[in-house]
Amino acid sequence: GDIWFAFSEIKIWQKVNNGLLYESEAHAMVNQYTGIQSYSLYFYDLVSIVTMILVLTLIYKMNKNSHALGAKNMKYSPLGSIGWYFVPIFNYFKPYYAMKEIFQTSISSKDWENIPVSRYIWFWWSSWVLMWIITLKGFKDIFKSLDESELSQSVSWFLTDFFSLISTIFLILIIREIYQYQKNNFANKTKNLK
């Protein structure tokens, strides 16, 4: 829904810039969208918080599983693998390395440092960082005069939602891969114990 609203706003402000629409009409149209969108934001915020808790719980458990499978010399603990998301500046690169380590140790607990990483991890993290850079730029634009920033804000929100969606898709693919690797390794481990 947010992507559609942002795209609609972009089109409205482009019409203003091209002289096809008066600014007062554009404000009325955007306010109409904003009214509808504000109801969806409460639901979106609730879903985002629940999703964040679930994803962080999964990352914690995947890291714990890597340790349980016997991976040695891991740099990130289960708590550390999720804690870095909340530390400014470090949250731009440490979660990537924690996920990379979880991925590698899920494939094999032996000599895991030399295991190549799925390119999904790079795409996930790149789109995540781009989303946050664009979000911060969008917040900065809010403080400009409205004439300069309305189109820029709409584009920022659209791109933020777009990269958030891309990041989410790649994160789902990564979690599925890690789950399969860990499931197979646990099955092999229990088979060897019998």
Backbone as JSON Lines, residues from 0, in Angstrom:
{"i":0,"aa":"G","n":[0.8,-1.18,0.0],"ca":[0.0,0.0,0.0],"c":[0.85,1.26,0.0]}
{"i":1,"aa":"D","n":[1.91,1.28,0.81],"ca":[2.75,2.48,0.9],"c":[3.4,2.8,-0.43]}
{"i":2,"aa":"I","n":[3.83,1.79,-1.16],"ca":[4.47,2.03,-2.45],"c":[3.47,2.68,-3.4]}
{"i":3,"aa":"W","n":[2.22,2.22,-3.4],"ca":[1.19,2.8,-4.26],"c":[0.94,4.25,-3.89]}
{"i":4,"aa":"F","n":[0.81,4.54,-2.58],"ca":[0.59,5.92,-2.14],"c":[1.75,6.82,-2.55]}
{"i":5,"aa":"A","n":[2.96,6.35,-2.33],"ca":[4.14,7.16,-2.68],"c":[4.2,7.39,-4.19]}
{"i":6,"aa":"F","n":[3.92,6.36,-4.96],"ca":[3.95,6.5,-6.42],"c":[2.88,7.48,-6.88]}
{"i":7,"aa":"S","n":[1.69,7.43,-6.26],"ca":[0.61,8.36,-6.6],"c":[1.01,9.79,-6.29]}
{"i":8,"aa":"E","n":[1.66,10.0,-5.15],"ca":[2.13,11.34,-4.8],"c":[3.18,11.84,-5.79]}
{"i":9,"aa":"I","n":[4.05,10.98,-6.2],"ca":[5.07,11.37,-7.18],"c":[4.4,11.87,-8.45]}
{"i":10,"aa":"K","n":[3.4,11.11,-8.92],"ca":[2.69,11.52,-10.14],"c":[1.99,12.87,-9.95]}
{"i":11,"aa":"I","n":[1.41,13.09,-8.79],"ca":[0.73,14.37,-8.52],"c":[1.73,15.52,-8.58]}
{"i":12,"aa":"W","n":[2.87,15.37,-7.91],"ca":[3.85,16.46,-7.87],"c":[4.51,16.66,-9.23]}
{"i":13,"aa":"Q","n":[4.62,15.62,-10.03],"ca":[5.13,15.78,-11.39],"c":[4.16,16.62,-12.21]}
{"i":14,"aa":"K","n":[2.85,16.41,-12.01],"ca":[1.85,17.21,-12.72],"c":[1.96,18.68,-12.32]}
{"i":15,"aa":"V","n":[2.21,18.95,-11.05],"ca":[2.4,20.33,-10.6],"c":[3.63,20.93,-11.28]}
{"i":16,"aa":"N","n":[4.72,20.18,-11.29],"ca":[5.96,20.67,-11.92],"c":[5.78,20.91,-13.41]}
{"i":17,"aa":"N","n":[4.92,20.13,-14.06],"ca":[4.69,20.28,-15.5],"c":[3.59,21.29,-15.81]}
{"i":18,"aa":"G","n":[3.02,21.9,-14.76],"ca":[1.98,22.91,-14.96],"c":[0.61,22.34,-15.27]}
{"i":19,"aa":"L","n":[0.39,21.07,-15.07],"ca":[-0.89,20.43,-15.36],"c":[-1.85,20.46,-14.18]}
{"i":20,"aa":"L","n":[-1.35,20.87,-13.02],"ca":[-2.15,20.85,-11.8],"c":[-1.71,22.01,-10.93]}
{"i":21,"aa":"Y","n":[-2.68,22.69,-10.31],"ca":[-2.33,23.74,-9.37],"c":[-1.85,23.12,-8.06]}
{"i":22,"aa":"E","n":[-0.98,23.84,-7.38],"ca":[-0.42,23.33,-6.14],"c":[-1.51,23.11,-5.09]}
{"i":23,"aa":"S","n":[-2.52,23.98,-5.04],"ca":[-3.61,23.81,-4.06],"c":[-4.38,22.52,-4.34]}
{"i":24,"aa":"E","n":[-4.58,22.19,-5.62],"ca":[-5.26,20.94,-5.97],"c":[-4.4,19.74,-5.56]}
{"i":25,"aa":"A","n":[-3.11,19.87,-5.77],"ca":[-2.19,18.79,-5.42],"c":[-2.22,18.54,-3.91]}
{"i":26,"aa":"H","n":[-2.21,19.62,-3.13],"ca":[-2.26,19.46,-1.67],"c":[-3.55,18.76,-1.24]}
{"i":27,"aa":"A","n":[-4.66,19.11,-1.88],"ca":[-5.93,18.47,-1.54],"c":[-5.89,16.97,-1.86]}
{"i":28,"aa":"M","n":[-5.32,16.63,-3.02],"ca":[-5.23,15.22,-3.41],"c":[-4.3,14.45,-2.48]}
{"i":29,"aa":"V","n":[-3.17,15.05,-2.16],"ca":[-2.21,14.39,-1.27],"c":[-2.82,14.22,0.12]}
{"i":30,"aa":"N","n":[-3.54,15.24,0.59],"ca":[-4.2,15.13,1.9],"c":[-5.22,14.01,1.92]}
{"i":31,"aa":"Q","n":[-5.92,13.82,0.8],"ca":[-6.86,12.71,0.7],"c":[-6.13,11.38,0.84]}
{"i":32,"aa":"Y","n":[-5.02,11.22,0.12],"ca":[-4.22,10.0,0.23],"c":[-3.68,9.84,1.64]}
{"i":33,"aa":"T","n":[-3.22,10.95,2.22],"ca":[-2.63,10.9,3.56],"c":[-3.66,10.44,4.58]}
{"i":34,"aa":"G","n":[-4.9,10.91,4.44],"ca":[-5.96,10.48,5.36],"c":[-6.19,8.98,5.3]}
{"i":35,"aa":"I","n":[-6.26,8.46,4.09],"ca":[-6.44,7.01,3.91],"c":[-5.21,6.27,4.43]}
{"i":36,"aa":"Q","n":[-4.04,6.81,4.12],"ca":[-2.8,6.14,4.47],"c":[-2.58,6.11,5.98]}
{"i":37,"aa":"S","n":[-3.04,7.13,6.7],"ca":[-2.78,7.18,8.14],"c":[-3.4,5.99,8.87]}
{"i":38,"aa":"Y","n":[-4.55,5.5,8.38],"ca":[-5.16,4.32,8.99],"c":[-4.3,3.07,8.76]}
{"i":39,"aa":"S","n":[-3.73,2.99,7.58],"ca":[-2.91,1.82,7.28],"c":[-1.58,1.86,8.02]}
{"i":40,"aa":"L","n":[-1.13,3.06,8.42],"ca":[0.15,3.17,9.12],"c":[0.14,2.49,10.49]}
{"i":41,"aa":"Y","n":[-0.97,2.56,11.19],"ca":[-1.06,1.89,12.5],"c":[-0.89,0.38,12.33]}
{"i":42,"aa":"F","n":[-1.57,-0.16,11.35],"ca":[-1.45,-1.58,11.07],"c":[-0.04,-1.92,10.61]}
{"i":43,"aa":"Y","n":[0.52,-1.09,9.74],"ca":[1.88,-1.28,9.23],"c":[2.89,-1.27,10.38]}
{"i":44,"aa":"D","n":[2.74,-0.32,11.3],"ca":[3.66,-0.23,12.44],"c":[3.58,-1.48,13.32]}
{"i":45,"aa":"L","n":[2.36,-1.94,13.56],"ca":[2.18,-3.14,14.38],"c":[2.81,-4.35,13.7]}
{"i":46,"aa":"V","n":[2.56,-4.52,12.42],"ca":[3.14,-5.63,11.67],"c":[4.67,-5.53,11.64]}
{"i":47,"aa":"S","n":[5.19,-4.32,11.49],"ca":[6.65,-4.11,11.47],"c":[7.29,-4.52,12.78]}
{"i":48,"aa":"I","n":[6.69,-4.14,13.9],"ca":[7.25,-4.49,15.21],"c":[7.21,-6.0,15.42]}
{"i":49,"aa":"V","n":[6.1,-6.62,15.11],"ca":[5.99,-8.08,15.27],"c":[6.99,-8.79,14.36]}
{"i":50,"aa":"T","n":[7.11,-8.32,13.12],"ca":[8.06,-8.91,12.16],"c":[9.5,-8.75,12.65]}
{"i":51,"aa":"M","n":[9.82,-7.56,13.16],"ca":[11.18,-7.32,13.66],"c":[11.5,-8.28,14.81]}
{"i":52,"aa":"I","n":[10.56,-8.47,15.72],"ca":[10.79,-9.39,16.84],"c":[10.98,-10.82,16.33]}
{"i":53,"aa":"L","n":[10.15,-11.24,15.38],"ca":[10.28,-12.59,14.83],"c":[11.6,-12.79,14.1]}
{"i":54,"aa":"V","n":[12.0,-11.81,13.29],"ca":[13.25,-11.94,12.53],"c":[14.45,-11.96,13.48]}
{"i":55,"aa":"L","n":[14.46,-11.08,14.47],"ca":[15.57,-11.07,15.43],"c":[15.62,-12.38,16.23]}
{"i":56,"aa":"T","n":[14.46,-12.92,16.55],"ca":[14.41,-14.21,17.24],"c":[14.98,-15.32,16.34]}
{"i":57,"aa":"L","n":[14.63,-15.29,15.06],"ca":[15.17,-16.28,14.12],"c":[16.68,-16.16,13.99]}
{"i":58,"aa":"I","n":[17.18,-14.93,13.88],"ca":[18.63,-14.73,13.77],"c":[19.32,-15.24,15.02]}
{"i":59,"aa":"Y","n":[18.76,-14.95,16.18],"ca":[19.31,-15.43,17.45],"c":[19.37,-16.96,17.45]}
{"i":60,"aa":"K","n":[18.26,-17.59,17.07],"ca":[18.21,-19.06,17.08],"c":[19.11,-19.69,16.02]}
{"i":61,"aa":"M","n":[19.21,-19.06,14.86],"ca":[20.1,-19.59,13.82],"c":[21.56,-19.53,14.29]}
{"i":62,"aa":"N","n":[21.93,-18.45,14.96],"ca":[23.29,-18.33,15.48],"c":[23.51,-19.38,16.56]}
{"i":63,"aa":"K","n":[22.53,-19.55,17.43],"ca":[22.63,-20.55,18.5],"c":[22.77,-21.96,17.9]}
{"i":64,"aa":"N","n":[22.04,-22.23,16.83],"ca":[22.14,-23.52,16.14],"c":[23.53,-23.73,15.57]}
{"i":65,"aa":"S","n":[24.11,-22.66,15.0],"ca":[25.47,-22.78,14.45],"c":[26.45,-23.19,15.54]}
{"i":66,"aa":"H","n":[26.31,-22.58,16.71],"ca":[27.16,-22.96,17.84],"c":[26.9,-24.42,18.25]}
{"i":67,"aa":"A","n":[25.62,-24.81,18.28],"ca":[25.27,-26.18,18.67],"c":[25.76,-27.21,17.67]}
{"i":68,"aa":"L","n":[25.9,-26.81,16.42],"ca":[26.4,-27.73,15.39],"c":[27.92,-27.88,15.45]}
{"i":69,"aa":"G","n":[28.55,-27.14,16.35],"ca":[29.99,-27.32,16.58],"c":[30.89,-26.33,15.88]}
{"i":70,"aa":"A","n":[30.36,-25.24,15.38],"ca":[31.21,-24.24,14.72],"c":[32.15,-23.6,15.74]}
{"i":71,"aa":"K","n":[33.4,-23.57,15.42],"ca":[34.41,-22.98,16.31],"c":[34.84,-21.61,15.79]}
{"i":72,"aa":"N","n":[35.37,-20.8,16.68],"ca":[35.93,-19.49,16.35],"c":[34.92,-18.51,15.75]}
{"i":73,"aa":"M","n":[33.67,-18.65,16.13],"ca":[32.68,-17.68,15.66],"c":[32.9,-16.35,16.4]}
{"i":74,"aa":"K","n":[32.83,-15.25,15.67],"ca":[33.05,-13.93,16.26],"c":[31.79,-13.38,16.91]}
{"i":75,"aa":"Y","n":[30.62,-13.86,16.5],"ca":[29.36,-13.31,16.98],"c":[28.6,-14.34,17.81]}
{"i":76,"aa":"S","n":[28.21,-13.94,18.99],"ca":[27.37,-14.78,19.84],"c":[25.93,-14.64,19.37]}
{"i":77,"aa":"P","n":[25.03,-15.49,19.86],"ca":[23.62,-15.31,19.48],"c":[23.1,-13.91,19.83]}
{"i":78,"aa":"L","n":[23.44,-13.42,21.01],"ca":[22.99,-12.09,21.41],"c":[23.69,-11.0,20.6]}
{"i":79,"aa":"G","n":[24.96,-11.2,20.32],"ca":[25.71,-10.22,19.52],"c":[25.2,-10.12,18.1]}
{"i":80,"aa":"S","n":[24.71,-11.25,17.55],"ca":[24.23,-11.23,16.17],"c":[22.98,-10.37,16.01]}
{"i":81,"aa":"I","n":[22.24,-10.16,17.09],"ca":[21.07,-9.27,16.99],"c":[21.33,-7.91,17.64]}
{"i":82,"aa":"G","n":[22.27,-7.86,18.57],"ca":[22.54,-6.61,19.28],"c":[23.09,-5.51,18.39]}
{"i":83,"aa":"W","n":[23.85,-5.9,17.37],"ca":[24.47,-4.89,16.5],"c":[23.45,-4.1,15.7]}
{"i":84,"aa":"Y","n":[22.24,-4.62,15.54],"ca":[21.2,-3.86,14.83],"c":[20.84,-2.57,15.56]}
{"i":85,"aa":"F","n":[21.16,-2.5,16.84],"ca":[20.74,-1.36,17.66],"c":[21.89,-0.42,18.03]}
{"i":86,"aa":"V","n":[23.08,-0.65,17.5],"ca":[24.23,0.19,17.81],"c":[24.52,1.09,16.61]}
{"i":87,"aa":"P","n":[24.3,2.42,16.79],"ca":[24.52,3.33,15.66],"c":[25.91,3.17,15.05]}
{"i":88,"aa":"I","n":[26.01,3.44,13.8],"ca":[27.18,3.31,12.94],"c":[27.51,1.83,12.71]}
{"i":89,"aa":"F","n":[27.68,1.06,13.78],"ca":[27.99,-0.37,13.62],"c":[26.83,-1.12,12.97]}
{"i":90,"aa":"N","n":[25.6,-0.59,13.11],"ca":[24.45,-1.28,12.52],"c":[24.44,-1.21,11.0]}
{"i":91,"aa":"Y","n":[25.41,-0.49,10.42],"ca":[25.53,-0.46,8.96],"c":[26.4,-1.59,8.41]}
{"i":92,"aa":"F","n":[27.15,-2.3,9.27],"ca":[27.98,-3.37,8.73],"c":[28.06,-4.62,9.61]}
{"i":93,"aa":"K","n":[27.96,-4.5,10.93],"ca":[28.1,-5.68,11.79],"c":[27.0,-6.73,11.57]}
{"i":94,"aa":"P","n":[25.73,-6.35,11.4],"ca":[24.71,-7.38,11.14],"c":[24.99,-8.17,9.86]}
{"i":95,"aa":"Y","n":[25.57,-7.51,8.86],"ca":[25.94,-8.22,7.63],"c":[26.95,-9.32,7.95]}
{"i":96,"aa":"Y","n":[27.99,-8.97,8.7],"ca":[29.02,-9.96,9.03],"c":[28.48,-11.07,9.92]}
{"i":97,"aa":"A","n":[27.57,-10.73,10.82],"ca":[26.96,-11.76,11.68],"c":[26.13,-12.73,10.83]}
{"i":98,"aa":"M","n":[25.35,-12.2,9.89],"ca":[24.54,-13.07,9.03],"c":[25.43,-13.91,8.12]}
{"i":99,"aa":"K","n":[26.5,-13.32,7.62],"ca":[27.45,-14.04,6.78],"c":[28.03,-15.22,7.56]}
{"i":100,"aa":"E","n":[28.41,-14.98,8.81],"ca":[28.98,-16.02,9.65],"c":[27.95,-17.13,9.92]}
{"i":101,"aa":"I","n":[26.72,-16.74,10.2],"ca":[25.66,-17.74,10.43],"c":[25.48,-18.59,9.17]}
{"i":102,"aa":"F","n":[25.47,-17.94,8.02],"ca":[25.3,-18.66,6.76],"c":[26.43,-19.66,6.54]}
{"i":103,"aa":"Q","n":[27.66,-19.2,6.7],"ca":[28.81,-20.08,6.47],"c":[28.83,-21.25,7.45]}
{"i":104,"aa":"T","n":[28.59,-20.99,8.72],"ca":[28.63,-22.06,9.72],"c":[27.44,-23.01,9.6]}
{"i":105,"aa":"S","n":[26.39,-22.57,8.93],"ca":[25.24,-23.44,8.7],"c":[25.53,-24.45,7.6]}
{"i":106,"aa":"I","n":[26.38,-24.08,6.66],"ca":[26.75,-25.02,5.6],"c":[27.65,-26.1,6.17]}
{"i":107,"aa":"S","n":[28.66,-25.69,6.93],"ca":[29.57,-26.65,7.56],"c":[30.23,-25.99,8.77]}
{"i":108,"aa":"S","n":[30.31,-26.74,9.85],"ca":[30.94,-26.18,11.05],"c":[32.46,-26.3,10.99]}
{"i":109,"aa":"K","n":[32.96,-27.06,10.02],"ca":[34.41,-27.22,9.87],"c":[34.9,-26.33,8.72]}
{"i":110,"aa":"D","n":[35.98,-25.63,8.97],"ca":[36.6,-24.76,7.96],"c":[35.58,-23.81,7.32]}
{"i":111,"aa":"W","n":[34.66,-23.31,8.13],"ca":[33.57,-22.48,7.62],"c":[34.03,-21.12,7.09]}
{"i":112,"aa":"E","n":[35.19,-20.65,7.56],"ca":[35.67,-19.33,7.13],"c":[35.94,-19.27,5.62]}
{"i":113,"aa":"N","n":[36.21,-20.42,5.0],"ca":[36.53,-20.47,3.58],"c":[35.34,-20.79,2.68]}
{"i":114,"aa":"I","n":[34.18,-20.92,3.28],"ca":[32.98,-21.25,2.5],"c":[32.44,-19.99,1.84]}
{"i":115,"aa":"P","n":[32.19,-20.04,0.53],"ca":[31.63,-18.85,-0.14],"c":[30.22,-18.56,0.37]}
{"i":116,"aa":"V","n":[29.87,-17.3,0.33],"ca":[28.58,-16.84,0.85],"c":[27.61,-16.61,-0.29]}
{"i":117,"aa":"S","n":[26.37,-16.91,-0.04],"ca":[25.31,-16.66,-1.02],"c":[25.27,-15.17,-1.37]}
{"i":118,"aa":"R","n":[25.08,-14.88,-2.64],"ca":[24.99,-13.47,-3.04],"c":[23.71,-12.83,-2.51]}
{"i":119,"aa":"Y","n":[22.75,-13.65,-2.08],"ca":[21.54,-13.12,-1.45],"c":[21.89,-12.23,-0.27]}
{"i":120,"aa":"I","n":[22.93,-12.61,0.49],"ca":[23.31,-11.83,1.67],"c":[23.77,-10.44,1.26]}
{"i":121,"aa":"W","n":[24.55,-10.35,0.21],"ca":[25.0,-9.05,-0.26],"c":[23.82,-8.21,-0.75]}
{"i":122,"aa":"F","n":[22.91,-8.82,-1.53],"ca":[21.75,-8.08,-2.02],"c":[20.84,-7.65,-0.88]}
{"i":123,"aa":"W","n":[20.64,-8.53,0.11],"ca":[19.82,-8.2,1.28],"c":[20.41,-6.99,2.0]}
{"i":124,"aa":"W","n":[21.69,-7.07,2.29],"ca":[22.28,-6.0,3.08],"c":[22.4,-4.7,2.3]}
{"i":125,"aa":"S","n":[22.72,-4.76,1.03],"ca":[22.82,-3.55,0.21],"c":[21.47,-2.84,0.14]}
{"i":126,"aa":"S","n":[20.41,-3.6,-0.09],"ca":[19.08,-2.98,-0.16],"c":[18.65,-2.44,1.2]}
{"i":127,"aa":"W","n":[19.05,-3.11,2.28],"ca":[18.73,-2.64,3.63],"c":[19.43,-1.31,3.92]}
{"i":128,"aa":"V","n":[20.7,-1.23,3.61],"ca":[21.46,0.01,3.85],"c":[20.94,1.13,2.95]}
{"i":129,"aa":"L","n":[20.67,0.84,1.68],"ca":[20.1,1.85,0.79],"c":[18.77,2.38,1.32]}
{"i":130,"aa":"M","n":[17.95,1.47,1.84],"ca":[16.67,1.89,2.4],"c":[16.89,2.9,3.52]}
{"i":131,"aa":"W","n":[17.84,2.63,4.42],"ca":[18.08,3.54,5.54],"c":[18.71,4.85,5.11]}
{"i":132,"aa":"I","n":[19.58,4.81,4.13],"ca":[20.17,6.06,3.62],"c":[19.08,6.94,3.0]}
{"i":133,"aa":"I","n":[18.21,6.32,2.21],"ca":[17.12,7.08,1.59],"c":[16.14,7.59,2.64]}
{"i":134,"aa":"T","n":[15.87,6.78,3.66],"ca":[14.98,7.22,4.75],"c":[15.56,8.44,5.45]}
{"i":135,"aa":"L","n":[16.84,8.4,5.76],"ca":[17.46,9.54,6.43],"c":[17.46,10.77,5.54]}
{"i":136,"aa":"K","n":[17.67,10.59,4.24],"ca":[17.6,11.71,3.31],"c":[16.18,12.27,3.27]}
{"i":137,"aa":"G","n":[15.19,11.39,3.3],"ca":[13.79,11.83,3.31],"c":[13.45,12.64,4.54]}
{"i":138,"aa":"F","n":[13.96,12.23,5.71],"ca":[13.72,13.0,6.93],"c":[14.38,14.38,6.83]}
{"i":139,"aa":"K","n":[15.55,14.41,6.22],"ca":[16.24,15.69,6.04],"c":[15.42,16.62,5.14]}
{"i":140,"aa":"D","n":[14.8,16.05,4.09],"ca":[14.0,16.85,3.16],"c":[12.76,17.45,3.82]}
{"i":141,"aa":"I","n":[12.25,16.81,4.86],"ca":[11.06,17.31,5.53],"c":[11.3,18.72,6.07]}
{"i":142,"aa":"F","n":[12.54,19.0,6.43],"ca":[12.85,20.27,7.05],"c":[13.16,21.37,6.03]}
{"i":143,"aa":"K","n":[13.15,21.03,4.75],"ca":[13.28,22.05,3.71],"c":[11.92,22.72,3.54]}
{"i":144,"aa":"S","n":[11.89,23.78,2.75],"ca":[10.59,24.4,2.49],"c":[9.74,23.42,1.68]}
{"i":145,"aa":"L","n":[8.44,23.49,1.86],"ca":[7.54,22.54,1.21],"c":[7.64,22.58,-0.31]}
{"i":146,"aa":"D","n":[7.84,23.76,-0.89],"ca":[7.91,23.86,-2.34],"c":[9.06,23.03,-2.91]}
{"i":147,"aa":"E","n":[10.18,23.01,-2.21],"ca":[11.36,22.29,-2.7],"c":[11.26,20.79,-2.49]}
{"i":148,"aa":"S","n":[10.58,20.38,-1.43],"ca":[10.78,19.0,-0.99],"c":[9.62,18.04,-1.21]}
{"i":149,"aa":"E","n":[8.44,18.48,-1.61],"ca":[7.28,17.58,-1.69],"c":[7.54,16.42,-2.65]}
{"i":150,"aa":"L","n":[7.99,16.72,-3.86],"ca":[8.3,15.65,-4.82],"c":[9.45,14.8,-4.32]}
{"i":151,"aa":"S","n":[10.46,15.45,-3.76],"ca":[11.61,14.73,-3.23],"c":[11.2,13.77,-2.12]}
{"i":152,"aa":"Q","n":[10.31,14.22,-1.23],"ca":[9.83,13.35,-0.14],"c":[9.08,12.15,-0.7]}
{"i":153,"aa":"S","n":[8.21,12.4,-1.67],"ca":[7.44,11.3,-2.27],"c":[8.36,10.27,-2.91]}
{"i":154,"aa":"V","n":[9.36,10.74,-3.62],"ca":[10.32,9.83,-4.24],"c":[11.09,9.07,-3.15]}
{"i":155,"aa":"S","n":[11.48,9.78,-2.09],"ca":[12.2,9.13,-0.99],"c":[11.37,8.02,-0.36]}
{"i":156,"aa":"W","n":[10.08,8.32,-0.09],"ca":[9.23,7.29,0.54],"c":[9.01,6.12,-0.39]}
{"i":157,"aa":"F","n":[8.83,6.39,-1.68],"ca":[8.66,5.31,-2.65],"c":[9.9,4.42,-2.67]}
{"i":158,"aa":"L","n":[11.08,5.03,-2.77],"ca":[12.33,4.25,-2.82],"c":[12.58,3.51,-1.52]}
{"i":159,"aa":"T","n":[12.25,4.14,-0.39],"ca":[12.39,3.47,0.9],"c":[11.55,2.2,0.93]}
{"i":160,"aa":"D","n":[10.29,2.31,0.53],"ca":[9.4,1.14,0.52],"c":[9.88,0.09,-0.47]}
{"i":161,"aa":"F","n":[10.35,0.53,-1.63],"ca":[10.85,-0.39,-2.65],"c":[12.04,-1.19,-2.12]}
{"i":162,"aa":"F","n":[13.04,-0.5,-1.57],"ca":[14.23,-1.21,-1.08],"c":[13.92,-2.03,0.16]}
{"i":163,"aa":"S","n":[12.96,-1.61,0.95],"ca":[12.52,-2.42,2.09],"c":[11.93,-3.74,1.6]}
{"i":164,"aa":"L","n":[11.12,-3.66,0.56],"ca":[10.52,-4.87,-0.01],"c":[11.6,-5.8,-0.57]}
{"i":165,"aa":"I","n":[12.55,-5.24,-1.31],"ca":[13.64,-6.05,-1.88],"c":[14.44,-6.71,-0.76]}
{"i":166,"aa":"S","n":[14.77,-5.93,0.27],"ca":[15.52,-6.45,1.41],"c":[14.77,-7.59,2.08]}
{"i":167,"aa":"T","n":[13.47,-7.43,2.25],"ca":[12.65,-8.46,2.88],"c":[12.64,-9.75,2.06]}
{"i":168,"aa":"I","n":[12.52,-9.62,0.77],"ca":[12.51,-10.81,-0.1],"c":[13.83,-11.58,0.03]}
{"i":169,"aa":"F","n":[14.94,-10.84,-0.02],"ca":[16.24,-11.52,0.1],"c":[16.44,-12.1,1.49]}
{"i":170,"aa":"L","n":[15.96,-11.43,2.52],"ca":[16.07,-11.98,3.88],"c":[15.3,-13.28,4.0]}
{"i":171,"aa":"I","n":[14.13,-13.34,3.41],"ca":[13.34,-14.59,3.43],"c":[14.11,-15.71,2.73]}
{"i":172,"aa":"L","n":[14.72,-15.4,1.59],"ca":[15.5,-16.41,0.87],"c":[16.7,-16.89,1.69]}
{"i":173,"aa":"I","n":[17.36,-15.96,2.38],"ca":[18.51,-16.31,3.22],"c":[18.07,-17.22,4.37]}
{"i":174,"aa":"I","n":[17.0,-16.83,5.05],"ca":[16.52,-17.62,6.19],"c":[16.12,-19.02,5.73]}
{"i":175,"aa":"R","n":[15.49,-19.12,4.57],"ca":[15.11,-20.45,4.05],"c":[16.35,-21.31,3.79]}
{"i":176,"aa":"E","n":[17.39,-20.7,3.2],"ca":[18.62,-21.45,2.92],"c":[19.27,-21.9,4.22]}
{"i":177,"aa":"I","n":[19.4,-21.0,5.16],"ca":[20.04,-21.34,6.45],"c":[19.24,-22.43,7.14]}
{"i":178,"aa":"Y","n":[17.91,-22.31,7.13],"ca":[17.06,-23.33,7.74],"c":[17.33,-24.7,7.13]}
{"i":179,"aa":"Q","n":[17.4,-24.77,5.8],"ca":[17.65,-26.06,5.13],"c":[19.02,-26.63,5.5]}
{"i":180,"aa":"Y","n":[20.05,-25.78,5.48],"ca":[21.39,-26.25,5.85],"c":[21.42,-26.76,7.28]}
{"i":181,"aa":"Q","n":[20.84,-26.0,8.19],"ca":[20.88,-26.4,9.6],"c":[20.03,-27.65,9.85]}
{"i":182,"aa":"K","n":[18.9,-27.75,9.19],"ca":[18.04,-28.93,9.32],"c":[18.8,-30.18,8.85]}
{"i":183,"aa":"N","n":[19.46,-30.08,7.7],"ca":[20.23,-31.21,7.17],"c":[21.4,-31.57,8.09]}
{"i":184,"aa":"N","n":[22.09,-30.56,8.6],"ca":[23.23,-30.82,9.5],"c":[22.8,-31.45,10.81]}
{"i":185,"aa":"F","n":[21.68,-31.01,11.36],"ca":[21.18,-31.63,12.58],"c":[20.75,-33.07,12.32]}
{"i":186,"aa":"A","n":[20.13,-33.32,11.15],"ca":[19.72,-34.69,10.78],"c":[20.96,-35.59,10.66]}
{"i":187,"aa":"N","n":[22.01,-35.09,10.01],"ca":[23.25,-35.86,9.86],"c":[23.91,-36.09,11.22]}
{"i":188,"aa":"K","n":[23.89,-35.1,12.07],"ca":[24.5,-35.21,13.39],"c":[23.79,-36.27,14.24]}
{"i":189,"aa":"T","n":[22.46,-36.26,14.23],"ca":[21.73,-37.26,15.0],"c":[21.86,-38.66,14.39]}
{"i":190,"aa":"K","n":[21.97,-38.73,13.05],"ca":[22.16,-40.01,12.38],"c":[23.52,-40.61,12.77]}
{"i":191,"aa":"N","n":[24.54,-39.76,12.9],"ca":[25.88,-40.23,13.26],"c":[25.94,-40.66,14.73]}
{"i":192,"aa":"L","n":[25.04,-40.13,15.56],"ca":[25.05,-40.51,16.97],"c":[24.45,-41.89,17.2]}
{"i":193,"aa":"K","n":[23.64,-42.36,16.27],"ca":[22.96,-43.66,16.43],"c":[23.84,-44.8,16.11]}
